[in-house]
Short mmCIF file of C-alpha atoms in Angstrom, two decimals:
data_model
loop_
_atom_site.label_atom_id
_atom_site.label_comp_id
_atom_site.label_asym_id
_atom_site.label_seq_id
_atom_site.Cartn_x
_atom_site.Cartn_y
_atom_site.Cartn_z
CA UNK A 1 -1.24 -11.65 48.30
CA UNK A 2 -1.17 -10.50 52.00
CA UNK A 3 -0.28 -6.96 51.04
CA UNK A 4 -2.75 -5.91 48.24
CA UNK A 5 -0.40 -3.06 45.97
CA UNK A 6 -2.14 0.37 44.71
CA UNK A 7 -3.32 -1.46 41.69
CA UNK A 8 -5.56 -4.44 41.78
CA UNK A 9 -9.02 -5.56 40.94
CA UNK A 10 -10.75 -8.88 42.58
CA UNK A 11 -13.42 -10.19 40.81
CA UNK A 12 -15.91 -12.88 40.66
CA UNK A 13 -17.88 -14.00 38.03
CA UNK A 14 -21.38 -14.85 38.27
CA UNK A 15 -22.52 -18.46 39.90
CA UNK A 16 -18.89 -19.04 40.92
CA UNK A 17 -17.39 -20.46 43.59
CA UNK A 18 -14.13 -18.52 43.30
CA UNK A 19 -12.51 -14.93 42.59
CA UNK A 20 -9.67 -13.64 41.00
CA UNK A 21 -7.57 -11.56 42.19
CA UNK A 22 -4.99 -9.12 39.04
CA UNK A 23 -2.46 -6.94 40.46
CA UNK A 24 0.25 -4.84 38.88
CA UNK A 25 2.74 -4.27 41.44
CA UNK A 26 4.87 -1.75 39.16
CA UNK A 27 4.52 1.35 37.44
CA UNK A 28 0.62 2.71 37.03
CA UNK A 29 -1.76 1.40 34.98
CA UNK A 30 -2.00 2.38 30.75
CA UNK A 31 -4.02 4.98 29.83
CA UNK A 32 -6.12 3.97 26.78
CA UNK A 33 -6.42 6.86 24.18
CA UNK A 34 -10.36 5.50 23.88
CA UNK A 35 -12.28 2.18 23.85
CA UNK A 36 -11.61 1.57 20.54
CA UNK A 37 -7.74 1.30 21.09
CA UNK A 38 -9.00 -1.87 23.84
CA UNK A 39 -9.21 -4.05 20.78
CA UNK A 40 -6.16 -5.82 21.10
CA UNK A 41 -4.55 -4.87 24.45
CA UNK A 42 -4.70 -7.31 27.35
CA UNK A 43 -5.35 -6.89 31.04
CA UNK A 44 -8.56 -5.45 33.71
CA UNK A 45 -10.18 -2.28 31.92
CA UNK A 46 -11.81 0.10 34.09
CA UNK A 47 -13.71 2.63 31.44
CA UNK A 48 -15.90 5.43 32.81
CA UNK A 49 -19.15 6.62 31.45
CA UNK A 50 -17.00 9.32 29.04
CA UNK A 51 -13.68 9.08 28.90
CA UNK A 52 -11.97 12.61 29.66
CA UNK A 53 -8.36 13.61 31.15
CA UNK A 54 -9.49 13.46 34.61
CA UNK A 55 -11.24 9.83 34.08
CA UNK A 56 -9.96 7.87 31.54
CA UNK A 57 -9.57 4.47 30.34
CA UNK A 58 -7.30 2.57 32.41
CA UNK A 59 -5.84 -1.12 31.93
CA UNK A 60 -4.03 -2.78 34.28
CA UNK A 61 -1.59 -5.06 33.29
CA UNK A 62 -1.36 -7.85 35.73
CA UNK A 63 2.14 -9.12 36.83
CA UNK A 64 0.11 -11.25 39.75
CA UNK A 65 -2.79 -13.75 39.02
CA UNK A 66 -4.14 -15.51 41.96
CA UNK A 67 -7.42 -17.61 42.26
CA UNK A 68 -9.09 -17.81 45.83
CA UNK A 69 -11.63 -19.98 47.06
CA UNK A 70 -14.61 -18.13 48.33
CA UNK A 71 -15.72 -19.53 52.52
CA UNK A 72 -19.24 -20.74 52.15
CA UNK A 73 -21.02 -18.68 55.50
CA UNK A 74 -24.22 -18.50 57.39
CA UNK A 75 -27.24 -16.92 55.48
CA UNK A 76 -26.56 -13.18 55.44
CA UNK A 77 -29.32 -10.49 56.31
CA UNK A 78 -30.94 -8.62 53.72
CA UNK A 79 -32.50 -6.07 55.28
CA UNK A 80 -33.07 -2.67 53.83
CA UNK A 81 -31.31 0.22 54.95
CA UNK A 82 -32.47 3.94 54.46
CA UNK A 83 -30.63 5.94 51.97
CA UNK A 84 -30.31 9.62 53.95
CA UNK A 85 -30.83 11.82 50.97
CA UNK A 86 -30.12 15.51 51.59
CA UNK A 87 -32.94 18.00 50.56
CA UNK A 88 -30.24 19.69 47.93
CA UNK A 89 -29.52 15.55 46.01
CA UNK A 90 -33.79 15.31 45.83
CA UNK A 91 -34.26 19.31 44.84
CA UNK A 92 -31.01 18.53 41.93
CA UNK A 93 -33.01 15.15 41.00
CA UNK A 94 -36.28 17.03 40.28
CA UNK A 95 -35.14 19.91 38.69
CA UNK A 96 -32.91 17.99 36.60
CA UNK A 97 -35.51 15.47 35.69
CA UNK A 98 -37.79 18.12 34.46
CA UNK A 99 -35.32 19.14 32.30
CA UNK A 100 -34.64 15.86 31.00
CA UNK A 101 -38.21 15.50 30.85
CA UNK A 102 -38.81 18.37 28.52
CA UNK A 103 -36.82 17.00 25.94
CA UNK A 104 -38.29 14.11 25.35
CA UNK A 105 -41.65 15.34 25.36
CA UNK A 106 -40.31 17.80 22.67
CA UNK A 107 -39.72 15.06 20.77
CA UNK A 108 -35.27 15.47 20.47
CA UNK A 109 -35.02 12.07 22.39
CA UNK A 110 -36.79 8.92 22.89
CA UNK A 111 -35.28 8.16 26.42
CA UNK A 112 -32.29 9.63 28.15
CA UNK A 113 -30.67 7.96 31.30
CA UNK A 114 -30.54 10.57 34.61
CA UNK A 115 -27.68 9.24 37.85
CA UNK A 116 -27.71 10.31 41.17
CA UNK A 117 -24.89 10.37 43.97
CA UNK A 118 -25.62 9.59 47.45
CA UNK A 119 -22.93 10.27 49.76
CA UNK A 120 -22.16 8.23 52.97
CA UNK A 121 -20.48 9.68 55.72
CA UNK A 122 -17.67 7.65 57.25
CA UNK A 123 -17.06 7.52 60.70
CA UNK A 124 -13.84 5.49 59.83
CA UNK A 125 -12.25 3.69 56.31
CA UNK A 126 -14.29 0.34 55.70
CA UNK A 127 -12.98 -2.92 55.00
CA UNK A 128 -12.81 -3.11 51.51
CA UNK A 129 -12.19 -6.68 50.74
CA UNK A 130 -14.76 -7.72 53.69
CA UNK A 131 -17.29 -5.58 51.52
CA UNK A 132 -16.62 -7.58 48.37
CA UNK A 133 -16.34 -11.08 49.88
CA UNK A 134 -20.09 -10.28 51.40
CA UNK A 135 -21.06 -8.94 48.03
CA UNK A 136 -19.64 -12.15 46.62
CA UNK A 137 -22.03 -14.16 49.05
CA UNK A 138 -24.92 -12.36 49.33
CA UNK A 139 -25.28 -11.82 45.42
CA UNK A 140 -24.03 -15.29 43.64
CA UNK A 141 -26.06 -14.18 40.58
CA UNK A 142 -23.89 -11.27 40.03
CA UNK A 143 -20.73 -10.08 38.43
CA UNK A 144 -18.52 -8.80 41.75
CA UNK A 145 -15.59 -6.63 41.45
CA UNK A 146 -13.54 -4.64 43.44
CA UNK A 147 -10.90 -2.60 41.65
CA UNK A 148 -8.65 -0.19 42.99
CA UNK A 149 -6.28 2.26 40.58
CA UNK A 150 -4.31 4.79 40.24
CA UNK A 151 -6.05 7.47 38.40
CA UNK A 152 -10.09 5.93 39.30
CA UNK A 153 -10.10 5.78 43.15
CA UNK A 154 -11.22 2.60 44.52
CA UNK A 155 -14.66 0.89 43.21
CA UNK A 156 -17.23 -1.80 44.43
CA UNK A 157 -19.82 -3.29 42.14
CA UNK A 158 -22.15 -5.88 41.94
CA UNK A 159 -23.60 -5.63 38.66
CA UNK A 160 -25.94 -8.08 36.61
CA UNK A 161 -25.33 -6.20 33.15
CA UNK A 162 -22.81 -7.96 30.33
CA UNK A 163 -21.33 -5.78 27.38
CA UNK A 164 -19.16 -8.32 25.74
CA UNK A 165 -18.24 -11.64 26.93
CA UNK A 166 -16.84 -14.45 24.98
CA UNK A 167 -13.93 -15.80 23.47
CA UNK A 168 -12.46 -16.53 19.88
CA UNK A 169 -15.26 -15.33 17.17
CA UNK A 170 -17.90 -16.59 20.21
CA UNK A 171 -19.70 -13.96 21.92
CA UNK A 172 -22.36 -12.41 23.61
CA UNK A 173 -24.49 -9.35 24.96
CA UNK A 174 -27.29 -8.32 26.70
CA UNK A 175 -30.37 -5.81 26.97
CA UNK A 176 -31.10 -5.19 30.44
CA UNK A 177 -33.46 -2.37 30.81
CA UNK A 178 -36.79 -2.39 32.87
CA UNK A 179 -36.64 -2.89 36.71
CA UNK A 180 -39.13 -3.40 39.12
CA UNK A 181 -38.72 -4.50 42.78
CA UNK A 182 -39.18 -8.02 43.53
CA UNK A 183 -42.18 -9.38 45.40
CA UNK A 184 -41.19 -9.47 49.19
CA UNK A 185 -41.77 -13.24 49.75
CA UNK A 186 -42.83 -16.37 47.56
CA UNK A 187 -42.02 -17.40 44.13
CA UNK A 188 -41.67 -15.23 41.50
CA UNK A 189 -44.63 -14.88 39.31
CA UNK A 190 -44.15 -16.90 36.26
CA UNK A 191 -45.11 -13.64 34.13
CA UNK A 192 -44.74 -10.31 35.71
CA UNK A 193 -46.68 -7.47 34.74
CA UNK A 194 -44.53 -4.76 33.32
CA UNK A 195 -45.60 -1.49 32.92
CA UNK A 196 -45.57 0.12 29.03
CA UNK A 197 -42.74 2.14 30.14
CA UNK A 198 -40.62 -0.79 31.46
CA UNK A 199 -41.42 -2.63 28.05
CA UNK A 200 -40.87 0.89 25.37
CA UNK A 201 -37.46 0.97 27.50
CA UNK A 202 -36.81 -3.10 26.72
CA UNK A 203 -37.64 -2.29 23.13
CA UNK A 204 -34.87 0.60 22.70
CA UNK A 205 -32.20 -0.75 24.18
CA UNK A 206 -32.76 -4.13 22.01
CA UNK A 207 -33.13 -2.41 18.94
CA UNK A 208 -30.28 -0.56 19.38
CA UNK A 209 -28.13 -4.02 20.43
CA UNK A 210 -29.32 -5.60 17.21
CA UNK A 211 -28.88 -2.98 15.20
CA UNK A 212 -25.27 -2.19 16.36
CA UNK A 213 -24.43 -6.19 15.64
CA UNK A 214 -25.65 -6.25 12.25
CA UNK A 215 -22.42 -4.13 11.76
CA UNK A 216 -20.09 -6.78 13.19
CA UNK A 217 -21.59 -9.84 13.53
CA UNK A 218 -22.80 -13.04 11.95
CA UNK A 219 -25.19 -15.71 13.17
CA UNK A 220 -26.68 -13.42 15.47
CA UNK A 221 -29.39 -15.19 17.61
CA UNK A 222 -31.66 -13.15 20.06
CA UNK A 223 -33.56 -14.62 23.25
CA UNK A 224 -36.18 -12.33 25.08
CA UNK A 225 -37.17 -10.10 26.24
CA UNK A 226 -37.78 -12.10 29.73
CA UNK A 227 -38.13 -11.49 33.14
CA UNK A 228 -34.52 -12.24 35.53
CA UNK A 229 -34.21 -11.92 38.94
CA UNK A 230 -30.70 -9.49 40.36
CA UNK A 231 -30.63 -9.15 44.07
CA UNK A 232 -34.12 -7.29 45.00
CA UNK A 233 -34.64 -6.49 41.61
CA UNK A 234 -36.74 -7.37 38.48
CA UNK A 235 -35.12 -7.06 34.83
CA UNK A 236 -36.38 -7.15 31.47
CA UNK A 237 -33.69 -9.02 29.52
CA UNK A 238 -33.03 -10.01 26.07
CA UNK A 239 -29.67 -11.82 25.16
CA UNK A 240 -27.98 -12.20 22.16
CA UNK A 241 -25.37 -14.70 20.78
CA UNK A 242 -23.24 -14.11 17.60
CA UNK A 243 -19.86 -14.28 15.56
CA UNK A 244 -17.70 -11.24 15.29
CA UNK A 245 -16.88 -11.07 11.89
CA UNK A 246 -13.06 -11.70 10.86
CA UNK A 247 -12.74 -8.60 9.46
CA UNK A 248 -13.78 -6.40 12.77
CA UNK A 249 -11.93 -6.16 15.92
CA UNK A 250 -13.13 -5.94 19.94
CA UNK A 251 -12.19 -2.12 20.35
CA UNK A 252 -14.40 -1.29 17.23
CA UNK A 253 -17.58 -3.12 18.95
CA UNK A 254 -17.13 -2.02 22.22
CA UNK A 255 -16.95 1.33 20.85
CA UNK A 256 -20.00 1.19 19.19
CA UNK A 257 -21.66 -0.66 22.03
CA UNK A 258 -20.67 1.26 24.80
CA UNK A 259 -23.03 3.39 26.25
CA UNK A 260 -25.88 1.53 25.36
CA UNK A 261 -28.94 3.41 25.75
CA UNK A 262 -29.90 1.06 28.70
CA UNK A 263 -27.16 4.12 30.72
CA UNK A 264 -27.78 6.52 28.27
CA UNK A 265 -30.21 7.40 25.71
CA UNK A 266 -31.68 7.53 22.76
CA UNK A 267 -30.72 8.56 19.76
CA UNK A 268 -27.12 7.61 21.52
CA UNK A 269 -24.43 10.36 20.57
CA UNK A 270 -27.12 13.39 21.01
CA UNK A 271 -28.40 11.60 24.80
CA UNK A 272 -24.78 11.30 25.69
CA UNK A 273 -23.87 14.66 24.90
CA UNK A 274 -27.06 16.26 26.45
CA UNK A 275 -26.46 13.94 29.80
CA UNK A 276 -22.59 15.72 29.98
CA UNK A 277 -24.21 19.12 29.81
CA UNK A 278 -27.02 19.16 31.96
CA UNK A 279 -26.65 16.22 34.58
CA UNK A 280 -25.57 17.76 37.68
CA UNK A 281 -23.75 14.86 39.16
CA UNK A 282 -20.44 13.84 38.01
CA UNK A 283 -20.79 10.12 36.69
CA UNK A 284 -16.90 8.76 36.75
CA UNK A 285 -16.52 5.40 36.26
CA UNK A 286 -20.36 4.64 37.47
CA UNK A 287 -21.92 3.51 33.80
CA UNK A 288 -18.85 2.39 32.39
CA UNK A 289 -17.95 -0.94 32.36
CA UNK A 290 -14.92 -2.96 34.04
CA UNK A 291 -13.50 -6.25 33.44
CA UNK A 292 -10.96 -9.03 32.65
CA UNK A 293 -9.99 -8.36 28.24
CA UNK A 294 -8.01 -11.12 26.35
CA UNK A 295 -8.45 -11.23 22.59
CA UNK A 296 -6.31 -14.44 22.86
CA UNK A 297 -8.51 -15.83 26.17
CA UNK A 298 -11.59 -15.35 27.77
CA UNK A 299 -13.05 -11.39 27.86
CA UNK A 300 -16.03 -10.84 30.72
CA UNK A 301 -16.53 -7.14 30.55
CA UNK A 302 -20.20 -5.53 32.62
CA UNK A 303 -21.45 -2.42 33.22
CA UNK A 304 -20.74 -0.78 36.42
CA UNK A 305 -24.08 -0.74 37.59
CA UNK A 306 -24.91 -1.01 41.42
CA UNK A 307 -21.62 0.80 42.23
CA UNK A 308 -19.95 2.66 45.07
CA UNK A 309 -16.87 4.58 45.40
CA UNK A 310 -14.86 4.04 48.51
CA UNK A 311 -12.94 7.06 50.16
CA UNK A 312 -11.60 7.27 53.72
CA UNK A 313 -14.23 9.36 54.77
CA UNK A 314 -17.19 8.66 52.93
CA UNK A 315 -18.79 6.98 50.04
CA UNK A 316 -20.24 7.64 46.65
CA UNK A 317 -23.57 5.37 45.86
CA UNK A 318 -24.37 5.46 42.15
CA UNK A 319 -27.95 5.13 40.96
CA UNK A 320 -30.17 5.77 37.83
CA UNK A 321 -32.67 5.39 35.53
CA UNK A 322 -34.48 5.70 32.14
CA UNK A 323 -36.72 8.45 31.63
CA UNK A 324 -39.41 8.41 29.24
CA UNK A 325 -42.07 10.30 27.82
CA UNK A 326 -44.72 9.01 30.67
CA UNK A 327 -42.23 8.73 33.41
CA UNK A 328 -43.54 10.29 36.62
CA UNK A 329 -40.37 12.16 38.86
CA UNK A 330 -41.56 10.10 42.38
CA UNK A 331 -42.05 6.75 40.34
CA UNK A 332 -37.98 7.70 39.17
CA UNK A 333 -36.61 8.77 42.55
CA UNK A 334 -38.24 5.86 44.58
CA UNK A 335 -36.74 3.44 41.57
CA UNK A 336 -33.23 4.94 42.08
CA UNK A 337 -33.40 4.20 45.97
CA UNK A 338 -34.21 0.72 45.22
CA UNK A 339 -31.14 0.18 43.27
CA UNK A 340 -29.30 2.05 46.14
CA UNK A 341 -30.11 -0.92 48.40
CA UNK A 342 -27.62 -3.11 46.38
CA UNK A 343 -24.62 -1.12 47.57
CA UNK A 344 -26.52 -0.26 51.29
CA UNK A 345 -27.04 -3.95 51.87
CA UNK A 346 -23.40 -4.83 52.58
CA UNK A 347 -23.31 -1.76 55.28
CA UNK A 348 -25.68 -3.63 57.45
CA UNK A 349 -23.98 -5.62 60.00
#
């Protein structure tokens, strides 16, 4: 389309060659009660962290398909750009984290997820699609998407994190939790040396996964946890492969799956309801998860990690991390400006 409409979303799946672009070029996009009701709807769902009036669940319901070849181009940069963090984001950070901190140390939660927002002033709008077809390039390894609706604002993301992808009664999730930056130069070291926190943080998140599937799944195979490359960054991973039963539907597992405590916490209803109280930055759609649904085709929904919103004036960078009982607050901060560097990347010229 030469003229993109209010509601779209481009996206491009890992190791491809190609995106796709869904519009809806009437009416707005349905408002989902809850991702439950997702089980049998069709369309691009864009779900925020918590699902309230003034960010809900939104499905677009594509009257235009189109696939588009992606222009191979010259090896981008990848230098590093500094993220310009007022005094008031760290001073919010710290005090937060110590409260976060407390908790856990008191023993009411095993981890619990705290986000940061780092704004970017705008001298003038940026090119939106010229963002994501860099993103595409520069990050093959990653789920890109660019999705822009009524009701969310407009979002980039280049995320390596699956929730649910499959098709039929064939499907498949992931643990991703532990992150290190990657070494500078050479090979990656065939086994990295993660920290006790990365691993306890591996552990949770894959309990919880196979726990949750026992629920809804047969023939549920588990490989991991091992170390994956996204971007700059290190991952502990652990995948897992199973059958949804015949008597459970999509909605019901994403419900249950989504937040895993890899964005949120642990135990998982207490840690999200403790992060809505006391975080002092306003999530949105950052720790959701966005993606193409079909019960009757192919589903690839991920995690909107490594997100930014795009306004005319300025930018919202999304960041976080787990916090455990021996997390340090530096150790945290300098982790979340890592991550930062995903989105800060593309701004380089």
């Amino acid at each position: 389309m030469e003229t993109k409409p209010l509601n779209y979303a481009c996206y491009r799946l890992p190791e491809e060659t190609h995106y796709t672009l869904m519009a809806q070029t009437a009416g707005q996009p349905e408002v989902v009660e809850s991702v439950a009701q997702l089980g049998r709807r069709e369309g691009f769902v864009m779900a925020p962290f918590v699902a309230s009036a003034s960010h809900p669940v939104l499905l677009l319901r594509p009257d235009v398909v189109e696939r588009h070849e992606i222009a191979s181009a010259p090896q981008l940069p990848c230098g590093e750009m500094a993220v310009a963090a007022s005094a008031d984001e760290q001073a919010i950070y710290a005090e937060t984290f110590a409260r976060f901190h407390e908790q856990i140390v008191a023993g009411r939660f095993g981890k619990l997820v705290l986000s940061r927002c780092s704004v970017v002033p705008l001298v003038q709008p940026l090119d939106a699609e010229a963002l994501f077809l860099k993103a595409c390039r520069l990050y093959p390894h990653q789920f890109i998407a660019l999705v822009s609706m009524q009701g969310a604002g407009c979002w980039l993301m280049a995320t390596p994190e699956v929730l649910l992808e499959g098709r039929g009664d064939q499907w498949r999730t992931m643990a991703l939790a532990g992150t290190m930056k990657a070494p500078e130069a050479g090979p990656l070291a065939p086994d990295p040396q993660w920290s006790e926190k990365n691993l306890a943080e591996q552990r949770y998140v894959s309990a919880y996964i196979a726990d949750t599937l026992r629920g809804f799944a047969t023939e549920v195979t588990m490989c991991g946890p091992y170390t994956t490359i996204a971007a700059h960054l290190l991952h502990l991973r652990t995948d897992f492969g199973f059958r949804l039963a015949p008597e459970h539907h999509l909605g019901a597992l994403l419900d249950a799956l989504h937040p895993t405590p890899a964005v949120c916490g642990i135990p998982k209803d207490d840690a999200r309801q403790f992060i809505i109280g006391h975080e002092r930055v306003e999530r949105k759609y950052y720790s959701g998860f966005c993606g193409p649904l079909s019960p009757r085709g192919e589903t690839h929904l991920y995690v909107s990690l490594r997100c930014m919103e795009l306004a005319a004036d300025h930018l919202e960078l999304h960041a976080g991390g787990g916090i455990l009982r021996d997390s340090e607050p530096e150790a945290e901060w300098r982790e979340t400006q890592t991550k930062l560097q995903t989105m800060l990347r593309l701004l380089t010229p």
